[in-house]
Coordinates of C-alpha atoms in Angstrom, one line a residue:
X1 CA 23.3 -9.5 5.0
X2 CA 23.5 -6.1 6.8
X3 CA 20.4 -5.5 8.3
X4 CA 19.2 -1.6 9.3
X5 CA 17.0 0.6 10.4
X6 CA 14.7 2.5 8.2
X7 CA 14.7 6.2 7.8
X8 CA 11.6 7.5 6.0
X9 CA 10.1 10.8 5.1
X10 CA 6.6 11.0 4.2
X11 CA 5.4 13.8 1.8
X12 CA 1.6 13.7 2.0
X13 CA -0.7 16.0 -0.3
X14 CA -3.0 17.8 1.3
X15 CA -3.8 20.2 -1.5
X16 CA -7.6 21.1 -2.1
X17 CA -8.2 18.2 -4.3
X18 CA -8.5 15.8 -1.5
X19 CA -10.9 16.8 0.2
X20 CA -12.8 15.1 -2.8
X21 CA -14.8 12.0 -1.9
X22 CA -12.8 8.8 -2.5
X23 CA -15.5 6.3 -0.8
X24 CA -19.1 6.9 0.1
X25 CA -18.7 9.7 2.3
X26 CA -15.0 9.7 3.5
X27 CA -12.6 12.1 1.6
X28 CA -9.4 11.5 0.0
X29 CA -7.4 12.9 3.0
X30 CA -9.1 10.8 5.4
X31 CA -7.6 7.7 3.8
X32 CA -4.5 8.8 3.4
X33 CA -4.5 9.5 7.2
X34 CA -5.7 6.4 7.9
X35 CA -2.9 4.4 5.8
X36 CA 0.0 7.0 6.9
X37 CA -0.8 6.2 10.4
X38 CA -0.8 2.6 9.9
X39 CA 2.5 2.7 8.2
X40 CA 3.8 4.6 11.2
X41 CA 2.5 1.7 13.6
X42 CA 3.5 -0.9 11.5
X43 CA 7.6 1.1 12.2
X44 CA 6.7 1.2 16.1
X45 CA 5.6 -2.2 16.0
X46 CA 8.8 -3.8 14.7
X47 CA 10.6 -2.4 17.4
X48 CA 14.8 -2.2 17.0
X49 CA 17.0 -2.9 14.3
X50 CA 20.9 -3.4 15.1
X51 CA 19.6 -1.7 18.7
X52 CA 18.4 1.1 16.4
X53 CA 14.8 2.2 16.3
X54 CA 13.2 2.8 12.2
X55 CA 12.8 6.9 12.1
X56 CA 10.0 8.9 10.5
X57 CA 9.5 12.7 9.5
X58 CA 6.6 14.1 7.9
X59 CA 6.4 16.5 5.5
X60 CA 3.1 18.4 4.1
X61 CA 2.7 19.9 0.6
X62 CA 0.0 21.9 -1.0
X63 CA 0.9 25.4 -2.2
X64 CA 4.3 25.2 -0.1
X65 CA 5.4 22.0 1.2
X66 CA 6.3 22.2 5.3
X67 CA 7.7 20.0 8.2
X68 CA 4.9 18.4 9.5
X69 CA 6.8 16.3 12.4
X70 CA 10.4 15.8 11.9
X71 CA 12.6 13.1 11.6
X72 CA 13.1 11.3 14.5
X73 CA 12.5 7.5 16.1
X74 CA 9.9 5.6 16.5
X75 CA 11.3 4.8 19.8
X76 CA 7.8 4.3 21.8
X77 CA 4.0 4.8 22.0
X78 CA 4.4 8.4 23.2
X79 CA 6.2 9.0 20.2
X80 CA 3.6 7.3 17.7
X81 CA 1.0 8.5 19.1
X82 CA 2.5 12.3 18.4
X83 CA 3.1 11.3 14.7
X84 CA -0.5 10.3 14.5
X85 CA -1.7 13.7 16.2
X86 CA 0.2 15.6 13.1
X87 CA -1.3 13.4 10.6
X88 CA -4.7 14.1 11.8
X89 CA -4.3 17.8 11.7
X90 CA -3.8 17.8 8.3
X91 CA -6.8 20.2 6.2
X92 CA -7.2 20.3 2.3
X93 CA -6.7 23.6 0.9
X94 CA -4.3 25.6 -1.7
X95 CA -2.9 23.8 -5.0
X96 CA 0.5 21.1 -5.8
X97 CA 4.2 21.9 -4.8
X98 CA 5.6 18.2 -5.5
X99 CA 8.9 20.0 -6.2
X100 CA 9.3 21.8 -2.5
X101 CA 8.5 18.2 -0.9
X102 CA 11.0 16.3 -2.7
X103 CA 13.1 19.4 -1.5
X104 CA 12.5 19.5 2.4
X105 CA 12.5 15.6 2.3
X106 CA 15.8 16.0 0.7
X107 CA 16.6 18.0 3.6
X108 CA 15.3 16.2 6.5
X109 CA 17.0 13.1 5.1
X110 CA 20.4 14.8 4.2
X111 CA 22.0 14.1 7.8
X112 CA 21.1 10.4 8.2
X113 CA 24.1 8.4 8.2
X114 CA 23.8 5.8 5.4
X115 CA 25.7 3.4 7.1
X116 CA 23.6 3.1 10.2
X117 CA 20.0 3.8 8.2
X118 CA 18.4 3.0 4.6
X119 CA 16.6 6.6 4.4
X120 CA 13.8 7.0 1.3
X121 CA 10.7 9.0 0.9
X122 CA 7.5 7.8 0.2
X123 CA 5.3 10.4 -1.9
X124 CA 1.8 10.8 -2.2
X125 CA -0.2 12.6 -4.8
X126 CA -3.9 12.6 -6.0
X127 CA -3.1 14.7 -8.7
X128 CA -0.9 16.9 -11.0
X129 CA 1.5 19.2 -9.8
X130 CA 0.8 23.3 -11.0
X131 CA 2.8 25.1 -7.9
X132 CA 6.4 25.3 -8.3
X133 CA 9.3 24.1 -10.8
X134 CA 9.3 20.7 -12.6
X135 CA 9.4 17.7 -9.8
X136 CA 11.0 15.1 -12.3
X137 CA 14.0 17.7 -12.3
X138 CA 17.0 18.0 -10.0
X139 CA 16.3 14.9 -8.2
X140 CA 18.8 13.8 -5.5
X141 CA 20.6 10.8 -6.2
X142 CA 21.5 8.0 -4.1
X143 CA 17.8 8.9 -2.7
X144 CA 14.8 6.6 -3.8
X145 CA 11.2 8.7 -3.7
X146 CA 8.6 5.4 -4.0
X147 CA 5.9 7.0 -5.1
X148 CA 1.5 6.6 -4.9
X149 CA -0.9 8.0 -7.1
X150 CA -3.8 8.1 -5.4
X151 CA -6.2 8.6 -9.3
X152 CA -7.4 6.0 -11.6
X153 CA -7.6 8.3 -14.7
X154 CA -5.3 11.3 -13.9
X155 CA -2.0 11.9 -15.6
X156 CA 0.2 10.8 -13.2
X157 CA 3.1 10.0 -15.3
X158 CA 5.5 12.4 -13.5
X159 CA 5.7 10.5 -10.2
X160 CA 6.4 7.1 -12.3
X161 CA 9.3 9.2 -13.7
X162 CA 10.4 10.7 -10.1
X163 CA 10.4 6.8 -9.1
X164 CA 12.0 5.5 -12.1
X165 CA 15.0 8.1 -11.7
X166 CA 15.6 7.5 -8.0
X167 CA 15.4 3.6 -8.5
X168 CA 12.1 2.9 -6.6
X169 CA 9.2 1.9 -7.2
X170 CA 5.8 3.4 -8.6
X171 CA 2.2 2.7 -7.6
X172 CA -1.4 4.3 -8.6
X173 CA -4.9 3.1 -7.8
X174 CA -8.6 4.8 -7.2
X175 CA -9.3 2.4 -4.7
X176 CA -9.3 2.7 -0.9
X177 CA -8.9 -0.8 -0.2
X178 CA -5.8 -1.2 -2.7
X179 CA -4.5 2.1 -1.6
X180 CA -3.8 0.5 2.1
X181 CA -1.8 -2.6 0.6
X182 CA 0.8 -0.4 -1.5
X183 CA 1.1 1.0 1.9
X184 CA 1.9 -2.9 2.8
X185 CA 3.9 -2.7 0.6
X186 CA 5.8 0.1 0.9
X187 CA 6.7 -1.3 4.3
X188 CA 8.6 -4.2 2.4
X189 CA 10.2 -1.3 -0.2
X190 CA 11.6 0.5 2.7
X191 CA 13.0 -2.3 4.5
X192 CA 10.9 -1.5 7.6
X193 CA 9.8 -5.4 7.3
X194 CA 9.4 -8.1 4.8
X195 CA 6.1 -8.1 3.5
X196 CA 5.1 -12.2 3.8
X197 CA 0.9 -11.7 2.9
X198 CA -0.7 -8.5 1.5
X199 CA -4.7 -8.6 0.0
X200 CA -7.9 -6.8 0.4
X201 CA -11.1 -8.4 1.0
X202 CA -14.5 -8.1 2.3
X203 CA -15.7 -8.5 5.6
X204 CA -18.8 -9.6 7.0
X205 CA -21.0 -9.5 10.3
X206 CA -19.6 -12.6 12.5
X207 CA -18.7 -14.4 9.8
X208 CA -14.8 -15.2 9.9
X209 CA -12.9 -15.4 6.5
X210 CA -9.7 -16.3 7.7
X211 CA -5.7 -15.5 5.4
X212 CA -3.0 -17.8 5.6
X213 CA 0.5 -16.0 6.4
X214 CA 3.6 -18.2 6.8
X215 CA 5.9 -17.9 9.4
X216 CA 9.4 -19.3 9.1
X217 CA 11.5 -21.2 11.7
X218 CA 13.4 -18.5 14.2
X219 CA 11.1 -15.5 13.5
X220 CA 11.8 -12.8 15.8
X221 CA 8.2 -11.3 15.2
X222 CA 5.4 -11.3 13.6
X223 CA 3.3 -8.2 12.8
X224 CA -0.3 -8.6 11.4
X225 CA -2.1 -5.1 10.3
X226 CA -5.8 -4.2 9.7
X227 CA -7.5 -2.0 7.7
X228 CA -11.1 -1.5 7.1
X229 CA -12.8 1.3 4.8
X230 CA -16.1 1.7 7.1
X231 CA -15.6 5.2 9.3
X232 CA -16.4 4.7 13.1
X233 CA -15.8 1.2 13.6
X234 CA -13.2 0.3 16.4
X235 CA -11.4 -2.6 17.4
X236 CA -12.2 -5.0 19.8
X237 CA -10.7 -7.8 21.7
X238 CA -14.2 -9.4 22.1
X239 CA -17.1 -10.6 20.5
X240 CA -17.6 -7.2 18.4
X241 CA -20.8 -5.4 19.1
X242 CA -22.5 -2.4 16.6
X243 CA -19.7 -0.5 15.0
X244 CA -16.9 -3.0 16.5
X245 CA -14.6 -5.0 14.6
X246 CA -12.6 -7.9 16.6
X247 CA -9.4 -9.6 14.6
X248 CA -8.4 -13.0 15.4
X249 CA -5.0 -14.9 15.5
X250 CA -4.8 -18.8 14.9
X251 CA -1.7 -20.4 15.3
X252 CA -0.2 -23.4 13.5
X253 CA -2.0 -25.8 15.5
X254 CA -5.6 -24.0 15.5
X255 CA -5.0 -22.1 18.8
X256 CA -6.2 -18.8 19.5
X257 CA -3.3 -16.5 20.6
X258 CA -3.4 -13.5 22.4
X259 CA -0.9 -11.0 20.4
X260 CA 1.6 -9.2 22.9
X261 CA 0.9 -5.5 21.8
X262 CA -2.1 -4.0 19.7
X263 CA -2.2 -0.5 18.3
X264 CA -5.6 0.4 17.4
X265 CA -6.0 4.1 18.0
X266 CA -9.6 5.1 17.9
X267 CA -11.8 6.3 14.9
X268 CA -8.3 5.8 12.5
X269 CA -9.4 2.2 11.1
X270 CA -6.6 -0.4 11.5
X271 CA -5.5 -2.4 13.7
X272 CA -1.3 -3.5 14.1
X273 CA -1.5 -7.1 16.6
X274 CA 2.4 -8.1 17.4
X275 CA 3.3 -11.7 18.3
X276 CA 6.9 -12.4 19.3
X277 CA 8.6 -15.4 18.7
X278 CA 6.0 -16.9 16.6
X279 CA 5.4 -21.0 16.6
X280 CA 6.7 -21.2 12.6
X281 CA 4.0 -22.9 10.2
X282 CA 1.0 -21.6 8.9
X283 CA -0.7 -18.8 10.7
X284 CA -4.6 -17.5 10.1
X285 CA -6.1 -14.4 10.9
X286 CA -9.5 -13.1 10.3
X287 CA -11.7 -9.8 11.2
X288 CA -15.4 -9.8 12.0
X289 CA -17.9 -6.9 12.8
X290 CA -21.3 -6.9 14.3
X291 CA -23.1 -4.2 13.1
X292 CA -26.2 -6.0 11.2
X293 CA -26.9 -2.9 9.2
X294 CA -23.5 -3.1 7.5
X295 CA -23.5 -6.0 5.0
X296 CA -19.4 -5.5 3.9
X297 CA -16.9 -3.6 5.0
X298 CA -13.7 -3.4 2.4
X299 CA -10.9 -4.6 4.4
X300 CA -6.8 -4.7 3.7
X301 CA -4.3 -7.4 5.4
X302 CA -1.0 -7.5 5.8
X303 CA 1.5 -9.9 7.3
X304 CA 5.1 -8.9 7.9
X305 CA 8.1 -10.5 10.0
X306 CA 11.7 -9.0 9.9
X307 CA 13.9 -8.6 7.2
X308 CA 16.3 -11.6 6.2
X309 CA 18.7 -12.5 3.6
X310 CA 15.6 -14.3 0.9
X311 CA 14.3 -11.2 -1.3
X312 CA 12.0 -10.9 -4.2
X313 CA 12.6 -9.0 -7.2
X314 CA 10.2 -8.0 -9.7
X315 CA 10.8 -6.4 -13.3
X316 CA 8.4 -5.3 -15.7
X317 CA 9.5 -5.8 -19.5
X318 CA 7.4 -4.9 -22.7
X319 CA 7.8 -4.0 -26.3
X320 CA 9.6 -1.0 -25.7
X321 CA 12.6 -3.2 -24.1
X322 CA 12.1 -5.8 -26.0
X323 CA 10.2 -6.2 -29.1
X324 CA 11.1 -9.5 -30.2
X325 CA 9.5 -11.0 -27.1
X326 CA 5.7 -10.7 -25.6
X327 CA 5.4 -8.4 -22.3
X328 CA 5.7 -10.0 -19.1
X329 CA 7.2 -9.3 -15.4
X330 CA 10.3 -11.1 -14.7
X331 CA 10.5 -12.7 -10.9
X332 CA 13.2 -14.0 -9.3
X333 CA 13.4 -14.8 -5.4
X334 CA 17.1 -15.2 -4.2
X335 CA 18.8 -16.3 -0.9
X336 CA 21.7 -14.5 -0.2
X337 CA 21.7 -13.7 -3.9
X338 CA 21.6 -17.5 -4.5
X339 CA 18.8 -17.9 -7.0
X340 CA 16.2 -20.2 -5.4
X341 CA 14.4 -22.8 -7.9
X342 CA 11.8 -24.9 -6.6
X343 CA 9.3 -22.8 -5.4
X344 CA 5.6 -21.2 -6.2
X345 CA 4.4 -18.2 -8.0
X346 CA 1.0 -16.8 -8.3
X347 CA -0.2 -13.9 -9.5
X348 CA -3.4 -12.1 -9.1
X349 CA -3.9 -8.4 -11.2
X350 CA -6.3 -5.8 -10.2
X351 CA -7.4 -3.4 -12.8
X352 CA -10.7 -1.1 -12.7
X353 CA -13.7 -2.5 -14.3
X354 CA -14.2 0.7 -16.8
X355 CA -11.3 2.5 -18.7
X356 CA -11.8 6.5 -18.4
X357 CA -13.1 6.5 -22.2
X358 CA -15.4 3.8 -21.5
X359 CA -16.9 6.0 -18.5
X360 CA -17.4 9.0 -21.1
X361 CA -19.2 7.0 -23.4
X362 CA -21.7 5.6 -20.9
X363 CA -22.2 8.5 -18.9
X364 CA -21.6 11.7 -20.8
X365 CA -24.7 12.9 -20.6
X366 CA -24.3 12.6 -16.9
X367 CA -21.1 13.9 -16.7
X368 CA -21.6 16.9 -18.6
X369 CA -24.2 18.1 -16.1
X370 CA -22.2 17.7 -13.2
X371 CA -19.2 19.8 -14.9
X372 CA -21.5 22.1 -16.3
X373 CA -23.0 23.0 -12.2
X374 CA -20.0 21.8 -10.6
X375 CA -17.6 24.1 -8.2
X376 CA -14.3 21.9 -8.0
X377 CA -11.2 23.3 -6.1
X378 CA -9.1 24.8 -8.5
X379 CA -6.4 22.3 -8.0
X380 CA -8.8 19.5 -9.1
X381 CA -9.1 18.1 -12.5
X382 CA -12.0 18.9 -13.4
X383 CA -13.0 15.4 -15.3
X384 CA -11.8 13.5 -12.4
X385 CA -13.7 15.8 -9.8
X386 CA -16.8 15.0 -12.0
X387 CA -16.1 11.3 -11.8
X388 CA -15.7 11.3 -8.6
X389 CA -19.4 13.1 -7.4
X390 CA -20.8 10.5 -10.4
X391 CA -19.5 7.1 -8.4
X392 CA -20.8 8.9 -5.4
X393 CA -24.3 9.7 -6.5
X394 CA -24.1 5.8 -8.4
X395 CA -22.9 4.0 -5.6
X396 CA -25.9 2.6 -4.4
X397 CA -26.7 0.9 -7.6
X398 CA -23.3 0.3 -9.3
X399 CA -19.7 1.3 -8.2
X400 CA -17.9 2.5 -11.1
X401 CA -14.5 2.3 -9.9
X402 CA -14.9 -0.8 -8.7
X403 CA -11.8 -3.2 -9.5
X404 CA -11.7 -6.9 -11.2
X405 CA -9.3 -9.3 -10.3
X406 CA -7.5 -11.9 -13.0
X407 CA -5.1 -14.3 -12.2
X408 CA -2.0 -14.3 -14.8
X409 CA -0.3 -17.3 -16.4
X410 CA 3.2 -17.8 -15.2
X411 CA 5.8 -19.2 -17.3
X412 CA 8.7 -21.3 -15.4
X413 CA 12.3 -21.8 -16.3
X414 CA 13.6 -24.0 -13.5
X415 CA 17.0 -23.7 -14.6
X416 CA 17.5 -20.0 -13.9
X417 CA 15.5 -20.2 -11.0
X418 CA 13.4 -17.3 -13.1
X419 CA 9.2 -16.5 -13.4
X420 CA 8.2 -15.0 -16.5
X421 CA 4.3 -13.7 -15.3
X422 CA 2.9 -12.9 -18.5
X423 CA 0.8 -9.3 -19.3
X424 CA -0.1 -9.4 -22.5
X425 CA -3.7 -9.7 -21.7
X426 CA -4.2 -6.8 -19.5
X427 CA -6.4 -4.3 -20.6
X428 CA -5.0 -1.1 -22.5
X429 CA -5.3 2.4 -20.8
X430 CA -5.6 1.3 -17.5
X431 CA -3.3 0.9 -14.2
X432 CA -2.7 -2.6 -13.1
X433 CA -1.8 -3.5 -9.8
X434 CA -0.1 -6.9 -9.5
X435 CA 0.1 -8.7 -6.8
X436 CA 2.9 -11.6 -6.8
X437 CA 2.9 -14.3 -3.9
X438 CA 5.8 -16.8 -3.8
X439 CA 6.6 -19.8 -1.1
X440 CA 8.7 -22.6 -0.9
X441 CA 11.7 -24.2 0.8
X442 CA 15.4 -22.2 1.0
X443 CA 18.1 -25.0 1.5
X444 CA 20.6 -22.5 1.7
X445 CA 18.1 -21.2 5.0
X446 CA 16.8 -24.7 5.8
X447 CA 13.3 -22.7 6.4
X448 CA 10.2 -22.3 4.6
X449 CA 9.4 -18.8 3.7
X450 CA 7.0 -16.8 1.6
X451 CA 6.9 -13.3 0.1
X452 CA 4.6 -10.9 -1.7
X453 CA 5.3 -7.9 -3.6
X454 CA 3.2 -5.5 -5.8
X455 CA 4.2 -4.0 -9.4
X456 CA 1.9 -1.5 -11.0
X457 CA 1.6 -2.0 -14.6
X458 CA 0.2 0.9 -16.5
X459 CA -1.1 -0.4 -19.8

């Protein structure tokens, strides 16, 4: 298997909507700095591919969509570090030109040389496009757009379609913490790495909860990446102090290991540690904080090691495919296309607790007073503005975006080497983010591996 360099444009909304508050008092935008930035390290942190280095060009759309930073390589810190600085200087204003992004991405992308680069674009959105012509039209082909939709309850059914018709992938949530693991995986979509571990938790003051990632035999690298949701708080390689949060590597044997590089830039909120040449087996890594006034921070790991010929694919099929059969997503992990058998699946859905009706019916009252006093920006919908001050003003007593967790049944056929995850229990009207881990032994390799991917399932 060929292996190259990535080539990505990233379209990043910065229309007047996100400055909207997505998590006590952090905005929209200031996420999707955070997580753009740590995609960008996570591309400067896996250093050359075929003696290439991964490129990156930004590109920023409200009212008119511009070149933010253009394309070029992520060839060193210097060079990071300036894609960070354009990131940051990003301000909310003006309304939602999704069509003139797709077309200066289209652009910046138009001179890579496919045979040396995979290029794509990754788009992000909080809401519905009303600048400019129809986004799902005139698409460029051979071009996949993976697209986010950062809204629980918005009508974001054009950027499944921009996905769908550029064969990539689609993603939506209304949570921070789940927004930085489509991010993770993103980085697997793209082919920047292989996503091996990708899950949000909680931390807590100096109290360790460590994640297993497997590393295989003959791993060039290994990255691990941190991000937490709690502004101000920096790394640390120390025992952390107030408003510092220290991330810990365990080797196979238990060993503490000093990673050879860590990006951590200040006040962003991650962390990228890279170990080369990695001991294979079962790593751990865990984060900690010690500020005793904080009693969880939300949290998002990811483990990544270089591309290789074993791949997971995932496909959602339901009723409208195939009636004659109940709706479920069909894995299959290969080597070298070589379907692999024996091997473990689980699979772990995240869905909000409260479907947008449901929120109406318990808080209308409530809701009608803040749309009735409420100045929005005039590219927000109004409902989901609304929703958004409610969880705010609620979020000491209940969080009403907050986001169950379910693990699905999976159906094996060992024959076929095939999955079947089954999703006829999820809950109707609401987006479904599945996370899919799989691990087990490639003959055809002679290595252990593992693998996670995400599928959004909108019910």
């Amino acid at each position: 298997m060929t292996k190259k360099p990535a080539s990505v444009a990233l379209l990043l909304d910065n229309s007047g909507s996100m400055s909207a508050l997505a998590h006590g008092n952090d905005s929209q935008l200031r996420l999707l700095k955070s997580d753009a930035n740590g995609f960008i390290a996570v591309m400067n942190g896996t250093g050359k591919v075929n003696s290439q280095f991964h490129q990156v060009g930004l590109i920023n759309f409200n009212t008119d969509a511009h070149v933010l930073f253009s394309l070029q390589a992520i060839s060193s810190v210097k060079v990071m570090f300036a894609g960070f600085k354009a990131v940051n200087s990003l301000a909310a204003g003006g309304v939602t030109n999704i069509a003139d992004a797709i077309q200066k991405g289209k652009t910046m992308l138009t001179p890579v040389d496919t045979n040396t680069y995979n290029p794509a674009m990754v788009l992000f959105s909080d809401g519905a496009w009303n600048e400019g012509s129809d986004p799902t039209q005139n698409l460029p082909s051979g071009l996949p757009i993976y697209t986010i939709g950062y809204s629980n309850y918005s009508d974001l059914s054009y950027l499944k379609t921009i996905s769908a018709q550029t064969h990539a992938t689609y993603h939506v949530t209304g949570n921070p913490a789940v927004l930085s693991t489509i991010f993770n995986d993103i980085v697997n979509s793209t082919r920047v790495a292989t996503t091996v571990t990708n899950i949000t938790q909680n931390l807590h003051p100096y109290l360790p909860s460590p994640v297993p990632i497997q590393v295989s035999q003959g791993t060039d690298y290994a990255l691990f990446s941190f991000n937490w949701l709690e502004k101000g708080f920096a790394y640390t390689d120390y025992t952390p102090g107030d408003k510092e949060v220290q991330i810990v590597l365990n080797d196979p044997n238990g060993q503490t290991v000093t990673p050879d590089s860590v990006e951590a830039p200040d006040n962003q909120g991650f962390a990228v540690l890279r170990v080369d040449d990695p001991a294979p087996g079962q790593w751990s890594v865990y984060g900690r904080y010690g500020d005793l006034s904080v009693d969880q921070i939300g949290n998002a790991v990811g483990g990544f090691v270089p591309p290789d010929s074993i791949s997971l694919s995932l496909a959602h099929i339901d009723a409208a495919q195939d009636p004659s059969i109940s709706p479920h997503i069909l894995a299959q992990i290969t080597d070298d296309q070589e379907p692999l058998k024996d091997i473990k699946v689980k699979a772990l859905a995240v869905m909000p607790l409260y479907s947008r009706q449901q929120l109406f019916d318990r808080f209308g009252n409530e809701l009608k007073q803040i749309l009735d006093q409420g100045e929005f920006s005039s590219d927000a919908n109004p409902e989901e503005a609304a929703l958004n001050v409610l969880r705010n003003q609620l979020l000491g007593q209940e969080d009403i975006f907050f986001h169950q967790r379910a693990l699905l049944d999976v159906a094996i056929d060992f024959e076929q080497g095939k999955h079947q995850i089954k999703t006829d229990q999820l809950r109707a009207g609401l987006p479904h983010n599945i996370y899919v881990e799989v691990s087990g032994y490639s003959p055809k390799s002679d290595k252990h591996f593992a693998r996670t991917q995400l599928i959004t399932v909108v019910s």
